[in-house]
JSON list of C-alpha atoms in Angstrom, two decimals:
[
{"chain": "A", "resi": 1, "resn": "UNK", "atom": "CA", "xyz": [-130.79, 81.34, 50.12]},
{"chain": "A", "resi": 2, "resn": "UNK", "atom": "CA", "xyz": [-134.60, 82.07, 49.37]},
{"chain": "A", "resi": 3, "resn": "UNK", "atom": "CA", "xyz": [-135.49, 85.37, 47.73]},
{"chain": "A", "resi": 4, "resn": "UNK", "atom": "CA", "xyz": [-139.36, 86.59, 48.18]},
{"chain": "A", "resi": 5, "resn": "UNK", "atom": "CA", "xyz": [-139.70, 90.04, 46.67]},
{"chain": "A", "resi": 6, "resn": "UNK", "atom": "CA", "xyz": [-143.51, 91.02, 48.25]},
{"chain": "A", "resi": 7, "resn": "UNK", "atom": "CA", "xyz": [-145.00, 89.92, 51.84]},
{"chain": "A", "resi": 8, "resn": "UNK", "atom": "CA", "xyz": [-144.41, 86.42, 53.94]},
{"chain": "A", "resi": 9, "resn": "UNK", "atom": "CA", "xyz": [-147.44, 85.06, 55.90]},
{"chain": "A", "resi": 10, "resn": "UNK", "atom": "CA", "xyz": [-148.43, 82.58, 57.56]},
{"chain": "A", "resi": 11, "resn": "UNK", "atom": "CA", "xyz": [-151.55, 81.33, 59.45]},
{"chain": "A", "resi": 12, "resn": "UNK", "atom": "CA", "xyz": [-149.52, 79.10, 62.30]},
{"chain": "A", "resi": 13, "resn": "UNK", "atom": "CA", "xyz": [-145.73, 79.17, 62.33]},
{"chain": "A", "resi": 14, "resn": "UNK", "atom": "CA", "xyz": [-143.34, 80.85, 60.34]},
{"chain": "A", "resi": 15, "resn": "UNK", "atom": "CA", "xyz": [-139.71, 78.81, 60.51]},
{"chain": "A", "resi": 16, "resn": "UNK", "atom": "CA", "xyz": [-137.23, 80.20, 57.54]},
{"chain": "A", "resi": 17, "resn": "UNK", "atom": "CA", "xyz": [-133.43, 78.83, 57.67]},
{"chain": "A", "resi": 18, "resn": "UNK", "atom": "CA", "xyz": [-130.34, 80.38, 55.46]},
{"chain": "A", "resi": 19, "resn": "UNK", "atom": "CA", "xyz": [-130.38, 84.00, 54.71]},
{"chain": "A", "resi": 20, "resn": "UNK", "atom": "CA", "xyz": [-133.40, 84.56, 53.29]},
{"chain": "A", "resi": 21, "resn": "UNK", "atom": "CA", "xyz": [-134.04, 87.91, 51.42]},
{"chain": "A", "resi": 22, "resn": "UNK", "atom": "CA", "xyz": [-138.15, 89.16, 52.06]},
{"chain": "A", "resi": 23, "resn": "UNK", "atom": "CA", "xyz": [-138.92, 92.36, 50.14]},
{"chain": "A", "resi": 24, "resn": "UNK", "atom": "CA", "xyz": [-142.28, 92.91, 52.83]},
{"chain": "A", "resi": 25, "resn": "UNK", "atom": "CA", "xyz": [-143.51, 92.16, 55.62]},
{"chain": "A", "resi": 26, "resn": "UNK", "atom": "CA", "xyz": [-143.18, 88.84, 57.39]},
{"chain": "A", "resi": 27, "resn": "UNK", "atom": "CA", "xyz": [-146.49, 88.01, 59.73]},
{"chain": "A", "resi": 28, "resn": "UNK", "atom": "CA", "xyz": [-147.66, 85.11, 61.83]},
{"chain": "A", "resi": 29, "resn": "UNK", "atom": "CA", "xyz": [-151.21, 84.87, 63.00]},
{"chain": "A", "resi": 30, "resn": "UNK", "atom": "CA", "xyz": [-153.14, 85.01, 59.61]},
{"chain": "A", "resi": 31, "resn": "UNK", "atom": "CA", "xyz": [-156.59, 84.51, 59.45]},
{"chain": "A", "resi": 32, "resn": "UNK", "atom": "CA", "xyz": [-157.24, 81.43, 57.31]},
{"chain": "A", "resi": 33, "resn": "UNK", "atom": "CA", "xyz": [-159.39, 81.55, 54.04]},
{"chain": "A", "resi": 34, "resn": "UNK", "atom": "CA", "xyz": [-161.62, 79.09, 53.41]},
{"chain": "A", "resi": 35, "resn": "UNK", "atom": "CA", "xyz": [-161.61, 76.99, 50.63]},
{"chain": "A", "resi": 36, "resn": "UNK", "atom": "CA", "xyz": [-162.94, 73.85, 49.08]},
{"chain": "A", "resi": 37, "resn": "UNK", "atom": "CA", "xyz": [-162.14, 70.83, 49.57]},
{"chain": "A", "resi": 38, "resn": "UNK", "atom": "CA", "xyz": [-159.70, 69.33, 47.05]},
{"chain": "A", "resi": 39, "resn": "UNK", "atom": "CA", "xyz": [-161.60, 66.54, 44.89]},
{"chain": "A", "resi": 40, "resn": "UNK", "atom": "CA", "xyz": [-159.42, 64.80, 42.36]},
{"chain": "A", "resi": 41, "resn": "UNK", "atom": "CA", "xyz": [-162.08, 62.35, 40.91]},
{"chain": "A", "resi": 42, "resn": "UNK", "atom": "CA", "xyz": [-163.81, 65.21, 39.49]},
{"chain": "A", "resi": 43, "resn": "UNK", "atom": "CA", "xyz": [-161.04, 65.38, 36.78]},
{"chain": "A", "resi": 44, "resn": "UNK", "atom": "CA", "xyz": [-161.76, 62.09, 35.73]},
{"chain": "A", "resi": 45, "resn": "UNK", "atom": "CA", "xyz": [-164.39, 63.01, 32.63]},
{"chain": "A", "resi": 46, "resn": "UNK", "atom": "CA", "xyz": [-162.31, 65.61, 31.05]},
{"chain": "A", "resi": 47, "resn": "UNK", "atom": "CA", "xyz": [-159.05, 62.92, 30.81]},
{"chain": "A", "resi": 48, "resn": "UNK", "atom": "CA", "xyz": [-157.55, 62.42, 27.49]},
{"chain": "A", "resi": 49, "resn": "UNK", "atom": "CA", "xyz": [-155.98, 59.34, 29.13]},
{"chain": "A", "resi": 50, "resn": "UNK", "atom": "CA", "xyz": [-157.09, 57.55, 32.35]},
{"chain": "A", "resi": 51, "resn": "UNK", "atom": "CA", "xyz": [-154.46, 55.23, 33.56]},
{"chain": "A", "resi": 52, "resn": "UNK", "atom": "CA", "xyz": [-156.27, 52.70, 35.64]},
{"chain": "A", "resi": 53, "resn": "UNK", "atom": "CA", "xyz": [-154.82, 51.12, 38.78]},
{"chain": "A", "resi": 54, "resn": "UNK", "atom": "CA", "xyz": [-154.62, 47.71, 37.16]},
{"chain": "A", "resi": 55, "resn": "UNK", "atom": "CA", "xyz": [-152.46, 49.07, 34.27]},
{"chain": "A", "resi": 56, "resn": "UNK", "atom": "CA", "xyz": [-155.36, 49.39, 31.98]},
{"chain": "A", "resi": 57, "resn": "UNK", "atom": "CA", "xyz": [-155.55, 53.07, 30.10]},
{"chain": "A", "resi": 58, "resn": "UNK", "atom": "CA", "xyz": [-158.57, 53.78, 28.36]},
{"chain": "A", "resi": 59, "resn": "UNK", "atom": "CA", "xyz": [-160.16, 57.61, 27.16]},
{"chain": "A", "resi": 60, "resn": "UNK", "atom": "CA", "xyz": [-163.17, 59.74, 28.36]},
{"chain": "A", "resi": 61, "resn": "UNK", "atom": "CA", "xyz": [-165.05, 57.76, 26.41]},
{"chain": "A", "resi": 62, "resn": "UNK", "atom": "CA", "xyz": [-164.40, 53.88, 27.78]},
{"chain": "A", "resi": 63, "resn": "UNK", "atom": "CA", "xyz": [-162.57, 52.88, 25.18]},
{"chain": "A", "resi": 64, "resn": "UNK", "atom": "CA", "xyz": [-159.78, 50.72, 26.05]},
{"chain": "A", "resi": 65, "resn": "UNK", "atom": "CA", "xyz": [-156.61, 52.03, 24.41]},
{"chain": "A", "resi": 66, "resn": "UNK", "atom": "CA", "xyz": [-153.99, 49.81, 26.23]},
{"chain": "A", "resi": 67, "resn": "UNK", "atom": "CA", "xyz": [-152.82, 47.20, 28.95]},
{"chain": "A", "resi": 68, "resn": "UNK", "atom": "CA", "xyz": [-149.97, 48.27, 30.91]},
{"chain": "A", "resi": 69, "resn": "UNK", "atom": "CA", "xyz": [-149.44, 45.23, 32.43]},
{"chain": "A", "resi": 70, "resn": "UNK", "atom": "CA", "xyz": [-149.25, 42.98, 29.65]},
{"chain": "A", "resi": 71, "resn": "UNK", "atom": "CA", "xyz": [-148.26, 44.93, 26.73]},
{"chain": "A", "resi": 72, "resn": "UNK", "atom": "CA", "xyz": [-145.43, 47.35, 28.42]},
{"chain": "A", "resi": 73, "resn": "UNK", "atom": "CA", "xyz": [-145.39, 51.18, 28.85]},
{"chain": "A", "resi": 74, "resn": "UNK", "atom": "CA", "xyz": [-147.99, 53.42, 27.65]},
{"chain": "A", "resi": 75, "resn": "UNK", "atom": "CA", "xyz": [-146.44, 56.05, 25.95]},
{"chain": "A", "resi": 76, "resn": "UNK", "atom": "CA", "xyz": [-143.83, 56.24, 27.68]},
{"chain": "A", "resi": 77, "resn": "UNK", "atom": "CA", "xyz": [-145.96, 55.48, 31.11]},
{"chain": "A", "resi": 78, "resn": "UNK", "atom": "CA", "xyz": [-144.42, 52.33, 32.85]},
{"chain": "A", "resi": 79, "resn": "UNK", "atom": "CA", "xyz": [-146.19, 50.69, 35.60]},
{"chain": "A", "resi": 80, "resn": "UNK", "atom": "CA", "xyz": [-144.76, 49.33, 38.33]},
{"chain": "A", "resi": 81, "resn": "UNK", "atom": "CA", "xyz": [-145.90, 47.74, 41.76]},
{"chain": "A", "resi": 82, "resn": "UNK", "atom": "CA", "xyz": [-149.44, 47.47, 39.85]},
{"chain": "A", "resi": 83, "resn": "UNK", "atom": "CA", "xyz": [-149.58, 44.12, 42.65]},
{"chain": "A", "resi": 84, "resn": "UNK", "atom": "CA", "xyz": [-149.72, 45.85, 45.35]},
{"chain": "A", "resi": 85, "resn": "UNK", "atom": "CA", "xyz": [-152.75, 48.03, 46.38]},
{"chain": "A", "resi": 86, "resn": "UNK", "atom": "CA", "xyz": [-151.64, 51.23, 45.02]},
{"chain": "A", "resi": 87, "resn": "UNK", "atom": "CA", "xyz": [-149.92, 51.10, 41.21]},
{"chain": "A", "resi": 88, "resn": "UNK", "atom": "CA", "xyz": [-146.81, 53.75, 40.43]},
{"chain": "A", "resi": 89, "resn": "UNK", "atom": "CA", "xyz": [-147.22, 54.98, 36.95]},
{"chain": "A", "resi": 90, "resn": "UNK", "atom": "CA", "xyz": [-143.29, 56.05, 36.14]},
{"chain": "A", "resi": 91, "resn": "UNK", "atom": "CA", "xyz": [-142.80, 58.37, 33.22]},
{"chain": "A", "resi": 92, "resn": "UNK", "atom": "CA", "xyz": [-139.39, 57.30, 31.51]},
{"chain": "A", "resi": 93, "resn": "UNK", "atom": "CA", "xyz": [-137.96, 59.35, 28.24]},
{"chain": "A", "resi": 94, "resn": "UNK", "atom": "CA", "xyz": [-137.34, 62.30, 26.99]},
{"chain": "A", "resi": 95, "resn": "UNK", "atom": "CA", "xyz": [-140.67, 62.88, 24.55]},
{"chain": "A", "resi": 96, "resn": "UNK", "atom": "CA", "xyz": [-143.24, 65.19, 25.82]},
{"chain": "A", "resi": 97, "resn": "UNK", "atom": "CA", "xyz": [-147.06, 63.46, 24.81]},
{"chain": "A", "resi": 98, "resn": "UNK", "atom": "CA", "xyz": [-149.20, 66.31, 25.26]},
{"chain": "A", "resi": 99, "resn": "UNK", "atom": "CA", "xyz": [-152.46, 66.02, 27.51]},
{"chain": "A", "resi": 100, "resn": "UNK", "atom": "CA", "xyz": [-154.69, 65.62, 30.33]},
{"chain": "A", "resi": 101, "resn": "UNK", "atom": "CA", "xyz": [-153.37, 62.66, 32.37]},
{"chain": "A", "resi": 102, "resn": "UNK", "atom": "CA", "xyz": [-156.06, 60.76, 34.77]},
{"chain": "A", "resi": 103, "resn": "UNK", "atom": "CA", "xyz": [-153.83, 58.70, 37.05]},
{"chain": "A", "resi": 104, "resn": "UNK", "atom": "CA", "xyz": [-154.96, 55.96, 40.08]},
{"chain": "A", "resi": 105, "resn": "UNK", "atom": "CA", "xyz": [-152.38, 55.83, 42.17]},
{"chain": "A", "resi": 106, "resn": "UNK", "atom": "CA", "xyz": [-149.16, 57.54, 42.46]},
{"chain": "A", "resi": 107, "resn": "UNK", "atom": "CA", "xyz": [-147.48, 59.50, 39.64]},
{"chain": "A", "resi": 108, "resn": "UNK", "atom": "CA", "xyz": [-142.96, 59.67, 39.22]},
{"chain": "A", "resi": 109, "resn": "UNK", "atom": "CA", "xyz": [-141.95, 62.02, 36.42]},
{"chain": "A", "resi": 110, "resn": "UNK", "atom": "CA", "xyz": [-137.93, 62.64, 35.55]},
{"chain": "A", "resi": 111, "resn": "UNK", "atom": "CA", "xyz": [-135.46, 62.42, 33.18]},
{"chain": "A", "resi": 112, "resn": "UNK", "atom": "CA", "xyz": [-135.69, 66.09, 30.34]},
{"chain": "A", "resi": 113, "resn": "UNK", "atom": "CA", "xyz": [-139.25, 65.80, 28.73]},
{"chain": "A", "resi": 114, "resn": "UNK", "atom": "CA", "xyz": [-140.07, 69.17, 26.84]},
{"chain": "A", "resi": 115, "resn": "UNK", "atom": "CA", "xyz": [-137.54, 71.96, 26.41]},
{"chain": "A", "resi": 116, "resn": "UNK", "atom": "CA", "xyz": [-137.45, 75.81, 26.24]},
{"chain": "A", "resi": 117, "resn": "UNK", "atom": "CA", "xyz": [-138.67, 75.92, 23.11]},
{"chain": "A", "resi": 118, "resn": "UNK", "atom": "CA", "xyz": [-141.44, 73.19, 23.21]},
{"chain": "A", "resi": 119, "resn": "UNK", "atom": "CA", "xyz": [-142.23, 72.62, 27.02]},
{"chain": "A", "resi": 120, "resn": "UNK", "atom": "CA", "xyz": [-144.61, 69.41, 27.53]},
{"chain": "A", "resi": 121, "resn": "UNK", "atom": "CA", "xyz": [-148.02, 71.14, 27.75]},
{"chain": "A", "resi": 122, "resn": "UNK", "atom": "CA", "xyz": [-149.60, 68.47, 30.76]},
{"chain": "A", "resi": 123, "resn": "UNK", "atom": "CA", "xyz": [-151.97, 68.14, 33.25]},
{"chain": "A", "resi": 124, "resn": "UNK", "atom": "CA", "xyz": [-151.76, 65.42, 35.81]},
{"chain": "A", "resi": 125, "resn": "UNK", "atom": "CA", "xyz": [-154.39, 64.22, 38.25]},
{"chain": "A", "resi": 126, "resn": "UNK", "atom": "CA", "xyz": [-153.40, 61.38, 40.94]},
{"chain": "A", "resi": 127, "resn": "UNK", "atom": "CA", "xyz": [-155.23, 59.75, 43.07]},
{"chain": "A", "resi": 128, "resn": "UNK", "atom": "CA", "xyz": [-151.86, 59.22, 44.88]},
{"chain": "A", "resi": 129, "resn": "UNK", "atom": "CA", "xyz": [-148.97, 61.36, 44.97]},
{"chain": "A", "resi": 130, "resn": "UNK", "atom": "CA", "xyz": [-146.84, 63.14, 42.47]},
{"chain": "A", "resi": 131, "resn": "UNK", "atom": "CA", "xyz": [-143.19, 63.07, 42.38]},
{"chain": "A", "resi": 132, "resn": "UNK", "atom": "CA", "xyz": [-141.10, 65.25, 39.50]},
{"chain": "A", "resi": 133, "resn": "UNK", "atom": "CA", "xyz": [-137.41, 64.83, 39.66]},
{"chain": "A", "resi": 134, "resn": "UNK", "atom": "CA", "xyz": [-135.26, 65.50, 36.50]},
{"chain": "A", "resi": 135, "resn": "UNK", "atom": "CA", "xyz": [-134.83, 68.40, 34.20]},
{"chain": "A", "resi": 136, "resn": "UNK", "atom": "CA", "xyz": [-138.54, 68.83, 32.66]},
{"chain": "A", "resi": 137, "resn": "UNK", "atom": "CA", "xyz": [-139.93, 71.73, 31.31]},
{"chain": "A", "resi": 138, "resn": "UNK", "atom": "CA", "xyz": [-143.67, 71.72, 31.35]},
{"chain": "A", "resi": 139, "resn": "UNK", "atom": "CA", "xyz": [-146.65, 74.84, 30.48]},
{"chain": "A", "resi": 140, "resn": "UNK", "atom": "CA", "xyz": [-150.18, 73.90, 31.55]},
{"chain": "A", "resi": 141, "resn": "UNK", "atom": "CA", "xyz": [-152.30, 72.24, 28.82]},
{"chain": "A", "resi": 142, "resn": "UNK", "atom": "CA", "xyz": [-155.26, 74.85, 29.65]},
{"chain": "A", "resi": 143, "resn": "UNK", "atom": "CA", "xyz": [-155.87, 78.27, 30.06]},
{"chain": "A", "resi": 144, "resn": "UNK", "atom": "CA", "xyz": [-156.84, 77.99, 33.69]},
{"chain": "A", "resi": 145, "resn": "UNK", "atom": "CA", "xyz": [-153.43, 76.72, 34.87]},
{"chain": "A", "resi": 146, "resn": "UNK", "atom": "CA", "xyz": [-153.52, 73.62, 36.44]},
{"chain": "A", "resi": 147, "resn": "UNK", "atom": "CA", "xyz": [-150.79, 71.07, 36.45]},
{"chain": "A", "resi": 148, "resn": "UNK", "atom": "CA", "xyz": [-150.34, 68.82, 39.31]},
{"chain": "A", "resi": 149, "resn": "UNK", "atom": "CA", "xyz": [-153.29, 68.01, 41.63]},
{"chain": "A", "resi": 150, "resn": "UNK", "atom": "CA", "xyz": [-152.56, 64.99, 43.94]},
{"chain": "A", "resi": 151, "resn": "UNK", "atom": "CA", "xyz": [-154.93, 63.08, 46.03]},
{"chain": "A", "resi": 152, "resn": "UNK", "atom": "CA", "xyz": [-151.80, 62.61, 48.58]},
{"chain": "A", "resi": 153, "resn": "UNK", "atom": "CA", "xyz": [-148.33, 64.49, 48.20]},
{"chain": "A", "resi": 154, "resn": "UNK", "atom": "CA", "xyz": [-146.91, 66.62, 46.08]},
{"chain": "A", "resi": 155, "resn": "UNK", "atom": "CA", "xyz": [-143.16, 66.88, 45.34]},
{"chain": "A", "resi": 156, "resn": "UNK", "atom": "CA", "xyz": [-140.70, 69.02, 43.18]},
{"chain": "A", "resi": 157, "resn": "UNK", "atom": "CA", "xyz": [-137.34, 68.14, 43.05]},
{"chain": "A", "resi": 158, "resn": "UNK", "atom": "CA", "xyz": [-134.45, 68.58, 40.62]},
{"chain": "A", "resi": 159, "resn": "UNK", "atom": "CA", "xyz": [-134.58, 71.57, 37.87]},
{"chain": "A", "resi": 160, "resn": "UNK", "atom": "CA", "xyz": [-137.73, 71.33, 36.79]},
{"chain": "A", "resi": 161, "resn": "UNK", "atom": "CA", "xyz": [-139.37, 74.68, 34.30]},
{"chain": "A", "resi": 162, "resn": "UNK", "atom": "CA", "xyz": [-142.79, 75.54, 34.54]},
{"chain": "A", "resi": 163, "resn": "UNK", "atom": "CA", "xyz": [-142.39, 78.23, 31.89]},
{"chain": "A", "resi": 164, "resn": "UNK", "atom": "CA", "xyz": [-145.90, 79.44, 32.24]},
{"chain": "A", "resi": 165, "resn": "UNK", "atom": "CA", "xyz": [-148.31, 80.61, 35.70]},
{"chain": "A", "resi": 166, "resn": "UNK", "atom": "CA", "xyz": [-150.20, 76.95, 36.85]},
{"chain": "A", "resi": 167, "resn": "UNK", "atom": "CA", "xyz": [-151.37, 75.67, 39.93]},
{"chain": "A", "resi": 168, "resn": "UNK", "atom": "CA", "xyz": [-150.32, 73.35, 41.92]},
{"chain": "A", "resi": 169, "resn": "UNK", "atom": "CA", "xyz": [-151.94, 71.61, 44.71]},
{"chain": "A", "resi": 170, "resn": "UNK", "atom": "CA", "xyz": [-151.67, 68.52, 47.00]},
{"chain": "A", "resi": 171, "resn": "UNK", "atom": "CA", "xyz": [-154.38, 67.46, 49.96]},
{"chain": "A", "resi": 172, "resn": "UNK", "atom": "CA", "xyz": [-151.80, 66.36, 52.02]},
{"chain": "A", "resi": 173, "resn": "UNK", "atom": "CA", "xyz": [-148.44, 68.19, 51.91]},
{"chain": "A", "resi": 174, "resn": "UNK", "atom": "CA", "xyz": [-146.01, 70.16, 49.31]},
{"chain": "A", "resi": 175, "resn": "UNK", "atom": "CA", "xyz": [-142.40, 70.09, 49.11]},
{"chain": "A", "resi": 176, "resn": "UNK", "atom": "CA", "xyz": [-140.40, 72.00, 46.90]},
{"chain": "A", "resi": 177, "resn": "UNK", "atom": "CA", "xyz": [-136.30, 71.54, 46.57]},
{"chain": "A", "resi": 178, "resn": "UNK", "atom": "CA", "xyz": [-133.58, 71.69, 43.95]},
{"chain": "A", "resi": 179, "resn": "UNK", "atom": "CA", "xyz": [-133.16, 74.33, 41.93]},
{"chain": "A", "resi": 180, "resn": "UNK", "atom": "CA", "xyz": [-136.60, 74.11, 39.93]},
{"chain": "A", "resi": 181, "resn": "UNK", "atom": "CA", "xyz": [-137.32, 77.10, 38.30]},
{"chain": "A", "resi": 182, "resn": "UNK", "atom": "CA", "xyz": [-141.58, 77.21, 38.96]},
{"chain": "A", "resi": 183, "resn": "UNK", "atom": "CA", "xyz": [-144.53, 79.78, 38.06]},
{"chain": "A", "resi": 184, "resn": "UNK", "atom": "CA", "xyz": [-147.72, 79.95, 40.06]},
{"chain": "A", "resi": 185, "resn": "UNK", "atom": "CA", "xyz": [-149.21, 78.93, 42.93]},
{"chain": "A", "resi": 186, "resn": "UNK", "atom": "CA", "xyz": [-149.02, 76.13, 45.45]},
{"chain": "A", "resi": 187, "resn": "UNK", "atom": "CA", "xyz": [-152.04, 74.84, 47.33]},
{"chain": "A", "resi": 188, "resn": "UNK", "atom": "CA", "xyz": [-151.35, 71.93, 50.28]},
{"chain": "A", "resi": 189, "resn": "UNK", "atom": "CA", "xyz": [-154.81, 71.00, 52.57]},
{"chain": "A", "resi": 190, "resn": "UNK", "atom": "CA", "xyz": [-152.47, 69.85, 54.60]},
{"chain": "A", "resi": 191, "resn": "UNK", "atom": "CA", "xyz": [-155.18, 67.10, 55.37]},
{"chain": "A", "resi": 192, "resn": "UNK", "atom": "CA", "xyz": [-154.09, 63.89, 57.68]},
{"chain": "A", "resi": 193, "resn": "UNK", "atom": "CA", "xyz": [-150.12, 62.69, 56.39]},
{"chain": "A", "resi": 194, "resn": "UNK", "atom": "CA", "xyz": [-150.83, 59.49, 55.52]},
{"chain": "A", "resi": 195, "resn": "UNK", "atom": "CA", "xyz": [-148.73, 59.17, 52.45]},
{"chain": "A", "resi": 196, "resn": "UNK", "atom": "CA", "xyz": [-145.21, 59.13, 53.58]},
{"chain": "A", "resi": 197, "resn": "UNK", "atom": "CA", "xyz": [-143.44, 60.87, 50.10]},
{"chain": "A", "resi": 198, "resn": "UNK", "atom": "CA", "xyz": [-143.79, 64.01, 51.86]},
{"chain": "A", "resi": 199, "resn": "UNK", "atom": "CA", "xyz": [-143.92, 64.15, 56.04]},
{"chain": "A", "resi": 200, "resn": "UNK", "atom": "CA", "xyz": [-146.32, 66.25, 57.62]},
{"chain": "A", "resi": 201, "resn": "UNK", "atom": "CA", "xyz": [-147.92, 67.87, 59.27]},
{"chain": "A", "resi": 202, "resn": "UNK", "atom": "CA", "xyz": [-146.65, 71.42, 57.43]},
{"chain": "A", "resi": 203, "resn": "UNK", "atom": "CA", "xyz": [-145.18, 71.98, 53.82]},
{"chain": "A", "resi": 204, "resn": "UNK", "atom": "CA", "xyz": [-141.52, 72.79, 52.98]},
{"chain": "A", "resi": 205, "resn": "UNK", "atom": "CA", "xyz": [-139.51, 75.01, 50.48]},
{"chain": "A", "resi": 206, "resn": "UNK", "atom": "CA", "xyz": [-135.40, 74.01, 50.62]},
{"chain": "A", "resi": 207, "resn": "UNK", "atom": "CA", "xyz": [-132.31, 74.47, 48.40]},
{"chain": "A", "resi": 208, "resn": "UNK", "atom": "CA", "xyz": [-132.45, 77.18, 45.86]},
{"chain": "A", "resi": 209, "resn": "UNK", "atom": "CA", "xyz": [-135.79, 76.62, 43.61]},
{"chain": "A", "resi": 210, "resn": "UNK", "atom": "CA", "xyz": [-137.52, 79.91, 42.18]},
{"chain": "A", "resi": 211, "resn": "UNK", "atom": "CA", "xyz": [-141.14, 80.74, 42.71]},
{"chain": "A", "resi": 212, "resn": "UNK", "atom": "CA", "xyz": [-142.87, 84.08, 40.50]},
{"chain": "A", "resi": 213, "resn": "UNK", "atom": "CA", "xyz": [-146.16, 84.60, 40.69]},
{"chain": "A", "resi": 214, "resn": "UNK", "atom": "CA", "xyz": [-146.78, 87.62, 38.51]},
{"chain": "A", "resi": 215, "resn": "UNK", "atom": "CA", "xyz": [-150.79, 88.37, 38.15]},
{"chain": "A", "resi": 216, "resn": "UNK", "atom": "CA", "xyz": [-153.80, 87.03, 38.95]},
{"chain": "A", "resi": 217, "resn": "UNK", "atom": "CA", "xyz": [-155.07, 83.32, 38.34]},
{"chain": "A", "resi": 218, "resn": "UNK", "atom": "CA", "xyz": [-158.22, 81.81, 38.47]},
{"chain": "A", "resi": 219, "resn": "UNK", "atom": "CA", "xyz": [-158.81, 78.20, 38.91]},
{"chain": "A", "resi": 220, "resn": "UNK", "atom": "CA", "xyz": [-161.47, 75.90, 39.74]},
{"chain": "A", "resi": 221, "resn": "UNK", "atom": "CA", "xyz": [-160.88, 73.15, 42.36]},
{"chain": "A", "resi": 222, "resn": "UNK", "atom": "CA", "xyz": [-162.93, 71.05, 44.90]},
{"chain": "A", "resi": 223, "resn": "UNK", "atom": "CA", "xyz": [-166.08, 70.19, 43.55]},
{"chain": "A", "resi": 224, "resn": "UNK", "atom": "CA", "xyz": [-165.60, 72.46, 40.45]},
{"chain": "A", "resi": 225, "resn": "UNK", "atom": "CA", "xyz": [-168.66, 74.49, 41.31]},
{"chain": "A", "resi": 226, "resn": "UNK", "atom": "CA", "xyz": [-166.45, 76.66, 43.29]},
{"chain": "A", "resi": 227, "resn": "UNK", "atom": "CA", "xyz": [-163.51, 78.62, 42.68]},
{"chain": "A", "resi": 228, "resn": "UNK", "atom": "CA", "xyz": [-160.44, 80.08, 44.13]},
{"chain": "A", "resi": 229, "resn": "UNK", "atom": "CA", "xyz": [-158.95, 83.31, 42.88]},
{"chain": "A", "resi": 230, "resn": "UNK", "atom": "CA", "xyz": [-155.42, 83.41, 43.91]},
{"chain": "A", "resi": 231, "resn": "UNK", "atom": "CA", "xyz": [-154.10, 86.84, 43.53]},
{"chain": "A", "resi": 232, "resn": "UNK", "atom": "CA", "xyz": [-150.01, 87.82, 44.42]},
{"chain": "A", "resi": 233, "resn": "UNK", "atom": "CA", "xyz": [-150.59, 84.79, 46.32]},
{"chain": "A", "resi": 234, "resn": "UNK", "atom": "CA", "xyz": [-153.28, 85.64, 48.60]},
{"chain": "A", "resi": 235, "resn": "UNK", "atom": "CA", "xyz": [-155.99, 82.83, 48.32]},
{"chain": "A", "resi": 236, "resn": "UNK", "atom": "CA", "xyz": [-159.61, 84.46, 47.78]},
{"chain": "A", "resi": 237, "resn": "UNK", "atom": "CA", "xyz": [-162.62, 82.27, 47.74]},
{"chain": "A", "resi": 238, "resn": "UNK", "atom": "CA", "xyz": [-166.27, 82.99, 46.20]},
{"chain": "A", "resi": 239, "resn": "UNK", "atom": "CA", "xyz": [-169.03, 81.13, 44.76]},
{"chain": "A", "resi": 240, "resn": "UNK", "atom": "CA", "xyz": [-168.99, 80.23, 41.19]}
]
């Protein structure tokens, strides 16, 4: 049964199942805040790695660093359905490669990368969506928090750790299941559902996962000239 220890809100509709357990105030009618639109290609500069739609990885810099679909996995990246018009780049093993992960087309990450000790420091960027099954334990490479911004869906399943506060954010939809164990906050434009990992319209939170946000965090999404200040997870925006 969900847990939520401060207020509930919600700009629309409100629909909890179970015996949920809400420490505030529970309110429908919200005003909405605006924010920026989300804008995954403006990631694409700052990649360590930019796995390419065609199976071809290369750095910030050009440099081509591998071919996917001739030479096999990319550290530990294996692409699949690279024929058809959107590639899936599946992450397969247990080792956690450290960095900023530029991804066309859609993103599937399970099996027990990282641990509690030495979680996988990551961020991803898809043009598609992201999927994260498994028992990973992940921390956001940077101090500004992100980890998983995707161009479509978003979704957490399984018992994934995020063992530090990161952001999350889809512009479709979010869902959240399992028993994940997850720090931060979630952003979902909730923009046309067209990508079909995740229905729409409308986000979802089922099974038994854990949320904390404790403190503020500051990230910049959008065109990166602007910036959302998410505080106890109230969304504030301003000009940067």
């Amino acid at each position: 049964d969900p847990t939520i220890s401060k207020d509930l809100r919600a700009v629309e509709a409100l629909n909890i199942s179970g015996g949920p357990t809400v420490g505030g105030d529970q309110e429908v009618g919200m005003e909405p805040e605006p924010v920026p639109d989300l804008t995954v290609e403006d990631y694409q500069e700052e990649a360590n790695y930019i796995l390419k739609n065609d199976g071809k990885v290369y750095d910030a810099s050009g440099t081509l660093l591998h071919d996917a679909s001739t030479a096999g996995p990319f550290q530990h990246w294996k692409l699949t359905d690279y024929a058809e018009s959107v590639a899936t780049w599946d992450y397969e093993g247990n080792d956690a490669i450290d960095g900023l992960y530029y991804i066309e087309g859609h993103v599937k990450i399970g099996g027990s990368p990282g641990s509690s000790i030495s979680p996988w420091k990551l961020m991803v960027i898809a043009t598609g969506h992201i999927e994260i099954s498994g028992s990973p334990f992940f921390t956001p490479l940077h101090g500004d928090g992100v980890m998983f911004l995707a161009g479509t869906d978003l979704k957490i399943n399984g018992n994934a750790t995020v063992t530090d506060i990161s952001f999350f954010a889809a512009h479709e939809q979010i869902s959240i299941g399992g028993s994940a164990d997850l720090q931060g906050a979630f952003f979902a434009e909730d923009s046309e559902d067209l990508d079909t990992l995740v229905s729409g319209p409308g986000s979802s939170i089922s099974g038994n996962p854990t949320i904390t946000l404790d403190g503020n965090l500051e990230v910049l999404i959008g065109n990166k000239f602007n910036e959302v200040e998410i505080i106890s997870m109230d969304i504030r925006y301003k000009d940067k």
